[in-house]
mmCIF file of C-alpha atoms in Angstrom:
data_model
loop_
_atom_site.group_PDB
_atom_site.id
_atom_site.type_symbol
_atom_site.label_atom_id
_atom_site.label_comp_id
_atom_site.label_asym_id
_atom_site.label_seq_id
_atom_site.Cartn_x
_atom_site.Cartn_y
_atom_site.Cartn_z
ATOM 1 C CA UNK A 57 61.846 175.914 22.335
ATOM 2 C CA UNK A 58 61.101 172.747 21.437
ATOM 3 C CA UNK A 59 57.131 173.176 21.231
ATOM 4 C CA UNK A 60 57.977 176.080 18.807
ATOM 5 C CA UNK A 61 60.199 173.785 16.520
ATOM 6 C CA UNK A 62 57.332 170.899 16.686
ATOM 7 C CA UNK A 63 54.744 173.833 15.672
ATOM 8 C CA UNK A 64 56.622 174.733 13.338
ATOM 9 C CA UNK A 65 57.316 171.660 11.353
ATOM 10 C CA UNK A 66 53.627 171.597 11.765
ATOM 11 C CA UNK A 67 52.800 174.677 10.090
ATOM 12 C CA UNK A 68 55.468 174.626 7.503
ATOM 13 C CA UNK A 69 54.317 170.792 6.777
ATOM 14 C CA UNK A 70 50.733 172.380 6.148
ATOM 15 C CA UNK A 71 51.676 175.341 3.747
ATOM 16 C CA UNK A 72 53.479 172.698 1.745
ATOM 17 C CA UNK A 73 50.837 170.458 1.035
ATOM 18 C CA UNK A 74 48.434 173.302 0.327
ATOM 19 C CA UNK A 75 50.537 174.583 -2.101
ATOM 20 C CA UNK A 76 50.979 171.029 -3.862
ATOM 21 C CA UNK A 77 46.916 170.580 -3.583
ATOM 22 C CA UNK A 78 46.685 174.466 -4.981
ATOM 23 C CA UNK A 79 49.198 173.231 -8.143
ATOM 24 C CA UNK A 80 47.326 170.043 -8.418
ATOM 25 C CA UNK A 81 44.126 171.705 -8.771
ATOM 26 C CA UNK A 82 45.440 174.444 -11.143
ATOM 27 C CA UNK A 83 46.695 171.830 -13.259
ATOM 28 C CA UNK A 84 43.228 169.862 -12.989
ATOM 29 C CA UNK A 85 41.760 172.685 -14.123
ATOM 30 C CA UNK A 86 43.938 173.053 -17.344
ATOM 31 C CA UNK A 87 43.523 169.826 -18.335
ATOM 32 C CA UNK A 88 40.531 169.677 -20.800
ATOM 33 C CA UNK A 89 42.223 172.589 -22.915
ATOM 34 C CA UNK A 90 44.769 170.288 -24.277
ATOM 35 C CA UNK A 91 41.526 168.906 -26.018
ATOM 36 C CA UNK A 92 40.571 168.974 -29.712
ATOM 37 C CA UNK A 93 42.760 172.095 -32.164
ATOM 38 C CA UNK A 94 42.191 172.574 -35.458
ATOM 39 C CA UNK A 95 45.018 173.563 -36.919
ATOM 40 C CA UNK A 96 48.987 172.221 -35.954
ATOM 41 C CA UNK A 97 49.383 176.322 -35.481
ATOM 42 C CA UNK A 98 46.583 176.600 -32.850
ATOM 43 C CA UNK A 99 47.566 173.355 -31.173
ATOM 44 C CA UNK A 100 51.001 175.007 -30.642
ATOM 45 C CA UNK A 101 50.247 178.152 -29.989
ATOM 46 C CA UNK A 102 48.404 176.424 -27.013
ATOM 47 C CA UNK A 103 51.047 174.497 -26.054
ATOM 48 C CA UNK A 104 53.125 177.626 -25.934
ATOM 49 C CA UNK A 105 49.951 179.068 -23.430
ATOM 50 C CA UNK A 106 49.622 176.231 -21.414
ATOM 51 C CA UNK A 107 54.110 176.316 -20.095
ATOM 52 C CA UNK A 108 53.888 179.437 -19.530
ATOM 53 C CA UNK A 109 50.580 178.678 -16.639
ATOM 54 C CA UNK A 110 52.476 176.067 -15.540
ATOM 55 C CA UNK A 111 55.260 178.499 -15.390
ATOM 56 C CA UNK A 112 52.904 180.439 -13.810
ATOM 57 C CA UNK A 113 51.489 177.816 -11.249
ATOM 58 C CA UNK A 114 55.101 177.143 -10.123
ATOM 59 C CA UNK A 115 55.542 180.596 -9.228
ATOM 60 C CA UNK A 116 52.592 180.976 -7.225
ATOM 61 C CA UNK A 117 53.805 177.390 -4.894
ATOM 62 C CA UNK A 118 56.816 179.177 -4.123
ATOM 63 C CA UNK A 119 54.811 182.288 -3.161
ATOM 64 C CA UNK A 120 52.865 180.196 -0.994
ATOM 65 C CA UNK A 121 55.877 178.815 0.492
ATOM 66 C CA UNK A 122 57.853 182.040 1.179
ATOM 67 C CA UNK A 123 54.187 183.270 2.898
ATOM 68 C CA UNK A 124 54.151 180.212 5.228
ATOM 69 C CA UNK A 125 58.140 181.341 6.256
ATOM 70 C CA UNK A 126 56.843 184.762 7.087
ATOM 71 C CA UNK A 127 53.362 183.757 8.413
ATOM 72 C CA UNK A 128 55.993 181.231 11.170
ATOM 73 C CA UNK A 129 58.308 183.841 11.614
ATOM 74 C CA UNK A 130 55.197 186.321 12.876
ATOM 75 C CA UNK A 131 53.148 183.577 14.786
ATOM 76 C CA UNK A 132 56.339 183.206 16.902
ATOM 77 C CA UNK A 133 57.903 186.852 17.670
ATOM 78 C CA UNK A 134 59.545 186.322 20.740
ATOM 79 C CA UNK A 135 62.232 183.933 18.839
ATOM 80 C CA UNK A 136 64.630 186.539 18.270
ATOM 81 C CA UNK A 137 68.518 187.366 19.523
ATOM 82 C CA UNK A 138 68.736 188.744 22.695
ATOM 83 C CA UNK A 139 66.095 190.311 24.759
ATOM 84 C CA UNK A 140 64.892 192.539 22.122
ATOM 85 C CA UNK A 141 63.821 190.699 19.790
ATOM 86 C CA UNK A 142 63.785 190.842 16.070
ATOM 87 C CA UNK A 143 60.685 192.953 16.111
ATOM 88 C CA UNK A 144 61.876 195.206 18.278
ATOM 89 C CA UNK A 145 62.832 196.849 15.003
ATOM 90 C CA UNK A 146 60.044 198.821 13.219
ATOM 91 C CA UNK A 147 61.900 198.275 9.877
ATOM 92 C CA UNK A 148 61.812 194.675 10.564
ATOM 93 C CA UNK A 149 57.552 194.682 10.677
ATOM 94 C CA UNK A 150 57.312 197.389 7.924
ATOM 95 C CA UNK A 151 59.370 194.664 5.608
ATOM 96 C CA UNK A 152 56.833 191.699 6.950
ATOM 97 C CA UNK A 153 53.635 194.070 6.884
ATOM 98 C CA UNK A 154 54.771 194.804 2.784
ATOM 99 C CA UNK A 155 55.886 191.214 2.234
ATOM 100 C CA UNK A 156 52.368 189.621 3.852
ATOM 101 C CA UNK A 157 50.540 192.322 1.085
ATOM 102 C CA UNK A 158 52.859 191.415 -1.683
ATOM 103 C CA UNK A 159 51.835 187.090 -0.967
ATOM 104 C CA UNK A 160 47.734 188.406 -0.977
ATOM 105 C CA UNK A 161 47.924 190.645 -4.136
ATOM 106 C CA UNK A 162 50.064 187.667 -5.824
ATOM 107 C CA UNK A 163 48.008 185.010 -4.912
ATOM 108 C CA UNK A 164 44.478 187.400 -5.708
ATOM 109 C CA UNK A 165 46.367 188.746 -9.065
ATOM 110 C CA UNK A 166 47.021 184.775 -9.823
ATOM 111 C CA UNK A 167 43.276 184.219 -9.464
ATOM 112 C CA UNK A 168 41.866 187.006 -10.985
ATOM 113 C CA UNK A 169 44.343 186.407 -13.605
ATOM 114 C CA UNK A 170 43.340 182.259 -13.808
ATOM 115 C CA UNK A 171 39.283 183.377 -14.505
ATOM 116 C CA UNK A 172 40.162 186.565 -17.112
ATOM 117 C CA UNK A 173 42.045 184.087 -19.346
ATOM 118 C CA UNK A 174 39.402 180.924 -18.599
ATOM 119 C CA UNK A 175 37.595 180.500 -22.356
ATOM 120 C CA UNK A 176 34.264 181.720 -21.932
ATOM 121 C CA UNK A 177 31.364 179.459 -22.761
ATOM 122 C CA UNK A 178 28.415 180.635 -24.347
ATOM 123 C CA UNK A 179 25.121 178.827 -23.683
ATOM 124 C CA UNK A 180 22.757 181.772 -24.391
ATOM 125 C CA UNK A 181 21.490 180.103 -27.882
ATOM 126 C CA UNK A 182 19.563 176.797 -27.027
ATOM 127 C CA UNK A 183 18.160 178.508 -24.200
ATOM 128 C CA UNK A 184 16.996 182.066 -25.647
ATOM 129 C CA UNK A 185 16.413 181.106 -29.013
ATOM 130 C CA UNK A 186 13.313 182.715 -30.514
ATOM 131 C CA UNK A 187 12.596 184.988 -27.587
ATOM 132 C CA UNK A 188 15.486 187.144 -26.528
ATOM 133 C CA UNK A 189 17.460 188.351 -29.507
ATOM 134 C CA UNK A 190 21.528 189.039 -28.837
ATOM 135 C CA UNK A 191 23.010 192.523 -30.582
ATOM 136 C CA UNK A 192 25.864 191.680 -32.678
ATOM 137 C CA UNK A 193 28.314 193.874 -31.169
ATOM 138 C CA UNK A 194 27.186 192.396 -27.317
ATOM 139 C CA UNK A 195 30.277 190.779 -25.536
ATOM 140 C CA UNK A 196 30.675 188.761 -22.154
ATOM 141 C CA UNK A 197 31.376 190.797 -19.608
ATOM 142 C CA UNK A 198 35.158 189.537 -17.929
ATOM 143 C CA UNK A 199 34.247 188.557 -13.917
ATOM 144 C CA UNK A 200 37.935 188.856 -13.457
ATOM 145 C CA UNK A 201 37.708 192.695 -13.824
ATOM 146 C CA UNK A 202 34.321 193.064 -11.726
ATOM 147 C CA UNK A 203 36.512 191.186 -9.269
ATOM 148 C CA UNK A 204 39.519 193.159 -9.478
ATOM 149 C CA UNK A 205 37.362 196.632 -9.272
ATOM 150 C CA UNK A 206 35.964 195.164 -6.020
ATOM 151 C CA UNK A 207 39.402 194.399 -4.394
ATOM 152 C CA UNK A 208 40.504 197.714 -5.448
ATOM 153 C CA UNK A 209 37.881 199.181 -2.982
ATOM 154 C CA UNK A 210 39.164 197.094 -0.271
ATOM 155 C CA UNK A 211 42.916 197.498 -0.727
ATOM 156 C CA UNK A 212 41.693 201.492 -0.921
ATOM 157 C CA UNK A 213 40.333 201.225 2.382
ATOM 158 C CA UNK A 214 43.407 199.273 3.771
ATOM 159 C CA UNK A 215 44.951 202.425 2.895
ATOM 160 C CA UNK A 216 43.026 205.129 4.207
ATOM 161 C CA UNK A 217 43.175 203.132 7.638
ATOM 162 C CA UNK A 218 46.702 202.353 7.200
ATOM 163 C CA UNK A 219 47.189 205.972 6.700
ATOM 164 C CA UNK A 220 44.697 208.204 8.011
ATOM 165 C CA UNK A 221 42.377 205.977 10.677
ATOM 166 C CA UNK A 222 43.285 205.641 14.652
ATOM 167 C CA UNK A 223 43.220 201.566 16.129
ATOM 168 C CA UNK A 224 39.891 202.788 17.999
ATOM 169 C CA UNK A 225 38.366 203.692 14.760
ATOM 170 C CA UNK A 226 39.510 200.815 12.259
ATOM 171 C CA UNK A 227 37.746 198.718 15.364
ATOM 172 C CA UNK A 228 34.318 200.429 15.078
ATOM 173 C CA UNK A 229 34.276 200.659 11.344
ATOM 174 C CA UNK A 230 35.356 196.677 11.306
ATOM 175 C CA UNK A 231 32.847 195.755 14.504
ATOM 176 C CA UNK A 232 30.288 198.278 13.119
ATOM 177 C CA UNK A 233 30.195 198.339 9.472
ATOM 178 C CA UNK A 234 32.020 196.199 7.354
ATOM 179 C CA UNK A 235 31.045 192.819 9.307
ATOM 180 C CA UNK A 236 27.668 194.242 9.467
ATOM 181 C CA UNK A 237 27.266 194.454 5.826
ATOM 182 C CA UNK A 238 29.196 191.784 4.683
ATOM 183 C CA UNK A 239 26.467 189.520 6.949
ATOM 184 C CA UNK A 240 23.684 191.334 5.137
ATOM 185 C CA UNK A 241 24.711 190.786 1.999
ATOM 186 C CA UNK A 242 25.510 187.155 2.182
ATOM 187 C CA UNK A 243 22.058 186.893 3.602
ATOM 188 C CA UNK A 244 21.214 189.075 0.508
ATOM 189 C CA UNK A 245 23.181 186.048 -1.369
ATOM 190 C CA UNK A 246 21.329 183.274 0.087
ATOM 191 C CA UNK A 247 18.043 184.664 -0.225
ATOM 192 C CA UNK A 248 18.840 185.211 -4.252
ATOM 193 C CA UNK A 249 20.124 181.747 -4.418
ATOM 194 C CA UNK A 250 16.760 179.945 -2.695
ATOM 195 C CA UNK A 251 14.225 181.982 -5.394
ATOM 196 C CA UNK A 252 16.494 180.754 -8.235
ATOM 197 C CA UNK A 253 13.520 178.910 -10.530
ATOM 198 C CA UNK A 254 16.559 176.998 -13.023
ATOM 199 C CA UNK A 255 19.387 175.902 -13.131
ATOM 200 C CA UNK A 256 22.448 174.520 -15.516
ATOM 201 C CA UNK A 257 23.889 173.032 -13.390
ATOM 202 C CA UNK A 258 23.872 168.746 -12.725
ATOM 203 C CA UNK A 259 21.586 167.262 -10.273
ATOM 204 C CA UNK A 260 22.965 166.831 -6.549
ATOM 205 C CA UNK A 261 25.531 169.783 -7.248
ATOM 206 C CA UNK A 262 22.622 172.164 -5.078
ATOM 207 C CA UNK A 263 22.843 170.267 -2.558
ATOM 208 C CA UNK A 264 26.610 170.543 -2.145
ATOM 209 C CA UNK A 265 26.464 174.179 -2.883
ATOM 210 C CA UNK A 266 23.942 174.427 -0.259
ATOM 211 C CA UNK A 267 26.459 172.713 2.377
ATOM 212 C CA UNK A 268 29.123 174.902 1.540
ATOM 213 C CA UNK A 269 27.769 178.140 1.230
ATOM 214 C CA UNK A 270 25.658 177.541 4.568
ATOM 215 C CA UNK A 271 28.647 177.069 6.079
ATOM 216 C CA UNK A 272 30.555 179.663 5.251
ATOM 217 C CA UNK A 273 27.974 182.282 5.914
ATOM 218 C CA UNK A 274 28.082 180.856 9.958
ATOM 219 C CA UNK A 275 31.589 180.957 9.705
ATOM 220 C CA UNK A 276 31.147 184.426 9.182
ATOM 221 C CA UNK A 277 28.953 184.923 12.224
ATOM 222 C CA UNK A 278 31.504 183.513 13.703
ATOM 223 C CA UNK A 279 34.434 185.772 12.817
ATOM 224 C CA UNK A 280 32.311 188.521 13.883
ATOM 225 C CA UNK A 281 31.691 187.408 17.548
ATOM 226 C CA UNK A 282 35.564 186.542 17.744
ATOM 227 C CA UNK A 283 35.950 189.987 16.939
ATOM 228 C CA UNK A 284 33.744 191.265 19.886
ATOM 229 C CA UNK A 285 34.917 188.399 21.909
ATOM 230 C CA UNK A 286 38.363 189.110 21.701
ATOM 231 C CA UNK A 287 39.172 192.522 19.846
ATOM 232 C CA UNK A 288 39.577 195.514 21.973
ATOM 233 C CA UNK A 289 39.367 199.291 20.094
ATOM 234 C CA UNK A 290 43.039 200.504 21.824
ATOM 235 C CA UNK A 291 44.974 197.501 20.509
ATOM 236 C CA UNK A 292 43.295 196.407 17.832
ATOM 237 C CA UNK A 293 45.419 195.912 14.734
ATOM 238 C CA UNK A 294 44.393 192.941 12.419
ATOM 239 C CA UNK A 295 42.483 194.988 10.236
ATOM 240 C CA UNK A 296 44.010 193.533 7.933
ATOM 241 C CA UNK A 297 43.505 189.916 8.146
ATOM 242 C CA UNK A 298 39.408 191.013 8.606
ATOM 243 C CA UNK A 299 39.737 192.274 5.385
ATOM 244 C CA UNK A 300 41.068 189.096 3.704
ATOM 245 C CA UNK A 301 38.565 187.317 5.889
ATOM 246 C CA UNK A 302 35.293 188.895 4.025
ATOM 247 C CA UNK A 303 37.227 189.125 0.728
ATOM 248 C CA UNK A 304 37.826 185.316 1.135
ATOM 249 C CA UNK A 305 34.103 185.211 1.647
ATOM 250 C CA UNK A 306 32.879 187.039 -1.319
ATOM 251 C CA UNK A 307 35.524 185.464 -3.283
ATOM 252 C CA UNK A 308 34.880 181.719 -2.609
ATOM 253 C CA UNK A 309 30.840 182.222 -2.619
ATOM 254 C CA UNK A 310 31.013 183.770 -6.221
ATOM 255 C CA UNK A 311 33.344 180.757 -7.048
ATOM 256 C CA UNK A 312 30.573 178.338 -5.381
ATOM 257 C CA UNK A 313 27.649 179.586 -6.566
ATOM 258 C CA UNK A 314 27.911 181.449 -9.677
ATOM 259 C CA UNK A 315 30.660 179.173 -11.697
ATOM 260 C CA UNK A 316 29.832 175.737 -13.057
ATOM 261 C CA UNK A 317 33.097 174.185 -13.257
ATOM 262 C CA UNK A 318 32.940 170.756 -10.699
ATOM 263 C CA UNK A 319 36.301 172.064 -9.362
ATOM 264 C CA UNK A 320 34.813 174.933 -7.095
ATOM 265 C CA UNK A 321 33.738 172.633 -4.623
ATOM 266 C CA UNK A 322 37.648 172.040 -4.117
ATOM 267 C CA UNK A 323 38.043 175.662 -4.073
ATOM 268 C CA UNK A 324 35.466 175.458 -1.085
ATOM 269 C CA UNK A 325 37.496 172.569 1.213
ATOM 270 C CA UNK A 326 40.521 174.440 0.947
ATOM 271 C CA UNK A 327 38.881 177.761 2.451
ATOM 272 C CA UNK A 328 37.733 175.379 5.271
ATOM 273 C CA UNK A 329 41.636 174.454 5.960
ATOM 274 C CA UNK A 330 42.746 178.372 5.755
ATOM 275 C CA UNK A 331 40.383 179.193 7.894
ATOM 276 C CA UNK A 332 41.257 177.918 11.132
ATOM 277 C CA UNK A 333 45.194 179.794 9.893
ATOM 278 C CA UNK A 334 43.463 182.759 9.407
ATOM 279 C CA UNK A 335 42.013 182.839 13.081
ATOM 280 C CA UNK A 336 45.088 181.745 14.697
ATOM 281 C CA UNK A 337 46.925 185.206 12.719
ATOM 282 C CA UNK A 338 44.090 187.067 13.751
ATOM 283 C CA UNK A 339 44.698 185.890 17.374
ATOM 284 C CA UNK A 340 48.748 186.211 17.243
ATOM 285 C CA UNK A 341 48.497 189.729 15.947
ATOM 286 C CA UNK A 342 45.973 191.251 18.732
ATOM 287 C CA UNK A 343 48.145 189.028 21.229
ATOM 288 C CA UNK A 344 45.576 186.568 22.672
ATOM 289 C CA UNK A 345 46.959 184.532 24.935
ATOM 290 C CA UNK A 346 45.958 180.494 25.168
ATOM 291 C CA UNK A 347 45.357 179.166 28.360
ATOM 292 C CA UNK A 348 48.111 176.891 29.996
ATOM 293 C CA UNK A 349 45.859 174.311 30.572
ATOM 294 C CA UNK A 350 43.752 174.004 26.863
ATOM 295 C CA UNK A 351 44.222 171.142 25.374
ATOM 296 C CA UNK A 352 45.325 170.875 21.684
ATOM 297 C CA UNK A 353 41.323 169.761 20.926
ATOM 298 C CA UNK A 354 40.217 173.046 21.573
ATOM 299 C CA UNK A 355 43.273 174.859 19.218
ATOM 300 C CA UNK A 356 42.830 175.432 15.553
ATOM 301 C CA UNK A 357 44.650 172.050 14.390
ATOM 302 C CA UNK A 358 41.871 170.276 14.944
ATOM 303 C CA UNK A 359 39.779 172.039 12.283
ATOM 304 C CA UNK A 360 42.641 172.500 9.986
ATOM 305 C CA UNK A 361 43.921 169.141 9.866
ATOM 306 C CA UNK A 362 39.875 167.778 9.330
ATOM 307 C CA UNK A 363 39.516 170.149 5.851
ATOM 308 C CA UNK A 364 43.135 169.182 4.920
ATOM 309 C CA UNK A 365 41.859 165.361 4.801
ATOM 310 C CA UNK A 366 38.728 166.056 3.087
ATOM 311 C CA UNK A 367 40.403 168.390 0.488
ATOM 312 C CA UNK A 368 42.807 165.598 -0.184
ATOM 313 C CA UNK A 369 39.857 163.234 -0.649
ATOM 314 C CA UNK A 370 38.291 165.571 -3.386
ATOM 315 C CA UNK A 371 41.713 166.232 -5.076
ATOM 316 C CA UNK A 372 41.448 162.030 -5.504
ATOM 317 C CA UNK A 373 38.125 162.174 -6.468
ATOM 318 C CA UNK A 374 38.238 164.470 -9.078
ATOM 319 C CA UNK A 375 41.316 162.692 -10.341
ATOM 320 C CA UNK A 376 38.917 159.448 -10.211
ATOM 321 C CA UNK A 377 36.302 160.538 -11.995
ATOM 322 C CA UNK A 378 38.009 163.174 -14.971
ATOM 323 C CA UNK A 379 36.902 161.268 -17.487
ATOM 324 C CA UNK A 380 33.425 160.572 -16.184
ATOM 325 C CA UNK A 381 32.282 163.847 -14.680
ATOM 326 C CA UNK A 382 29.965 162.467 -11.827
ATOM 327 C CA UNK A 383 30.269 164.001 -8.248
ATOM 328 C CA UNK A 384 31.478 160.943 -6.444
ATOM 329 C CA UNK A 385 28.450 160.851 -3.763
ATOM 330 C CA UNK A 386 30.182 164.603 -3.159
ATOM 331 C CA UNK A 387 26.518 165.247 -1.369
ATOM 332 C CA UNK A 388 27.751 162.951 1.320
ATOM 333 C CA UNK A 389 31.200 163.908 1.981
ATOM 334 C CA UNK A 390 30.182 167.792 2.299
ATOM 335 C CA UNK A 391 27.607 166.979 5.194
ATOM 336 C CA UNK A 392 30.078 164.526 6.717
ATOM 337 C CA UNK A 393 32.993 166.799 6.515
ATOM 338 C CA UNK A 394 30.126 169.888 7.925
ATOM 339 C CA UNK A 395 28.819 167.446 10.887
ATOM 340 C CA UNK A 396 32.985 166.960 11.757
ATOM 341 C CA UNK A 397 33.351 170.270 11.919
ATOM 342 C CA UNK A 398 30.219 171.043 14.232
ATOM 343 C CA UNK A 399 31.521 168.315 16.213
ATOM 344 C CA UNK A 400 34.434 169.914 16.984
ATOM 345 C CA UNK A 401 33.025 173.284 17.279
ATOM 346 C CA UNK A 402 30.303 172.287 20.075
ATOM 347 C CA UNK A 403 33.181 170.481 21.497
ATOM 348 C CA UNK A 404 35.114 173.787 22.035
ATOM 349 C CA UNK A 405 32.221 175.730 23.072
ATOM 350 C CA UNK A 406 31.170 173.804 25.736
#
């Protein structure tokens, strides 16, 4: 009993400060719109705007929060009353199965929402003038909705499996499709990005994208051998969290590569830190059991606690250097924080 209150002090501890780093960042982000209005009636209207994020922003913390309660409350089942348990009760994990959705589709609905209302820049002048001409009536197509038609595929086929698929099946068409393709295309992904000729971006930011998206796309090599390491057809059930897993991808590589804003490489530290979360749901849900005598250097704290400090040192960095705009020898940090984190990895493999 108390090893389950320690842990979860520790988890709760962690959600928190995520959630403070996500409303720091969100409010990073904000910050050069309070810039520069023309008129006192614009300048207020934007004031108006910019509560009502922050409104927003506040929201989404306590979202957060109330996840972390229910993400503790299914990591440890067998605290209930009595010998039963709480979860004995299938209304009990029909209300956590609907809550867990509702914290995703807020937090994805927050993001979507964050990019659709981001003021578009348009750079297409200096660089195309004289050789490509621009119709009149042409418009910048929203990423927001591309985004949101994509996740509606995915929360479609959460459905149909949901509804319609046996555990044996959602296994193969996880183990033998979806992981699959999702490793094709970010090979796809990574090919496009290496035959790129330009690029707007500032020098030293490829290298850091490099770091990052290289990393993720061997994380996702290795979600896929945990899931033929440890799933099993007749008890599989965290299709779910394999979903979130490659939307996380997709998500977080568009945000890496395609965006310009210097914040996405925050976006990218905190992804590391969930990570290691997401594995240890994935591995509560299909009931993997740790070994008595593992040490806590081989559990996912390790890896969590390593992208928690280094997304604290960006948060300060990009504090540091607002005004300025340089990187802050960012290079350097992402292959530190990347050699850490193959430290530890070799060190639970062997």
């Amino acid at each position: 009993m108390v090893a389950q209150s320690i842990a979860f002090i520790f988890v709760m501890g962690g959600v928190a400060v995520i959630a403070v780093l996500a409303f720091i960042a969100y409010l990073l982000m904000r910050q050069p719109n309070s810039r520069a209005t023309s008129t006192d009636d614009v300048a207020g209207e934007g004031k108006r705007l910019r509560w009502i994020e922050y409104l927003l922003a506040i929201v989404v913390v306590l979202v957060v929060v109330a996840g972390g309660i229910t993400l503790v409350v299914q990591t440890y089942p067998e605290a209930g009353v009595g010998q039963s348990g709480w979860r004995a009760d299938s209304r009990s994990s029909v209300f956590l199965t609907i809550m867990s959705a509702s914290v995703v589709v807020a937090v994805l609905a927050f993001v979507i929402g964050f990019f659709v209302r981001r003021p578009k820049k348009v750079a297409i002048d200096s660089f195309s003038k004289g050789r490509i001409e621009v119709p009149a009536s042409a418009m910048e197509t929203s990423a927001g909705a591309g985004i949101l038609g994509l996740l509606c595929l995915f929360v479609a086929l959460l459905l149909l499996n949901w509804v319609a698929v046996e555990r044996a099946d959602q296994y193969r068409l996880i183990l033998h499709l979806l992981y699959p393709a999702t490793l094709g295309v970010a090979l796809v992904l990574l090919f496009d990005k290496a035959t790129r000729a330009w690029s707007i971006k500032q020098p030293g930011e490829a290298l850091r994208e490099w770091v990052f998206c290289d990393a993720m796309v061997f994380f996702l090599f290795l979600a896929f051998l945990n899931l033929v390491w440890h799933g099993d057809g007749d008890t599989y059930t965290a299709l779910f969290w394999d979903v979130v897993n490659i939307v996380a991808f997709f998500l977080v590589f568009w945000v890496l590569d395609r965006k310009v804003t210097r914040y996405r490489f925050l976006v990218g530290y905190v992804y590391f830190t969930l990570v290691p979360l997401l594995l240890l749901i994935w591995r509560t849900v299909q009931g993997h059991e740790v070994l008595a005598e593992s040490s806590w250097w081989e559990s996912v704290w390790p890896f969590f606690l390593v992208g928690l400090t280094f997304t604290l040192i960006e948060v300060m960095v990009l504090i540091a250097t607002r005004s300025s705009g340089r990187q802050g020898v960012g290079g350097v940090r992402d292959v530190l924080f990347v050699v850490i984190y193959g430290i530890l990895l070799l060190s639970v493999a062997s």
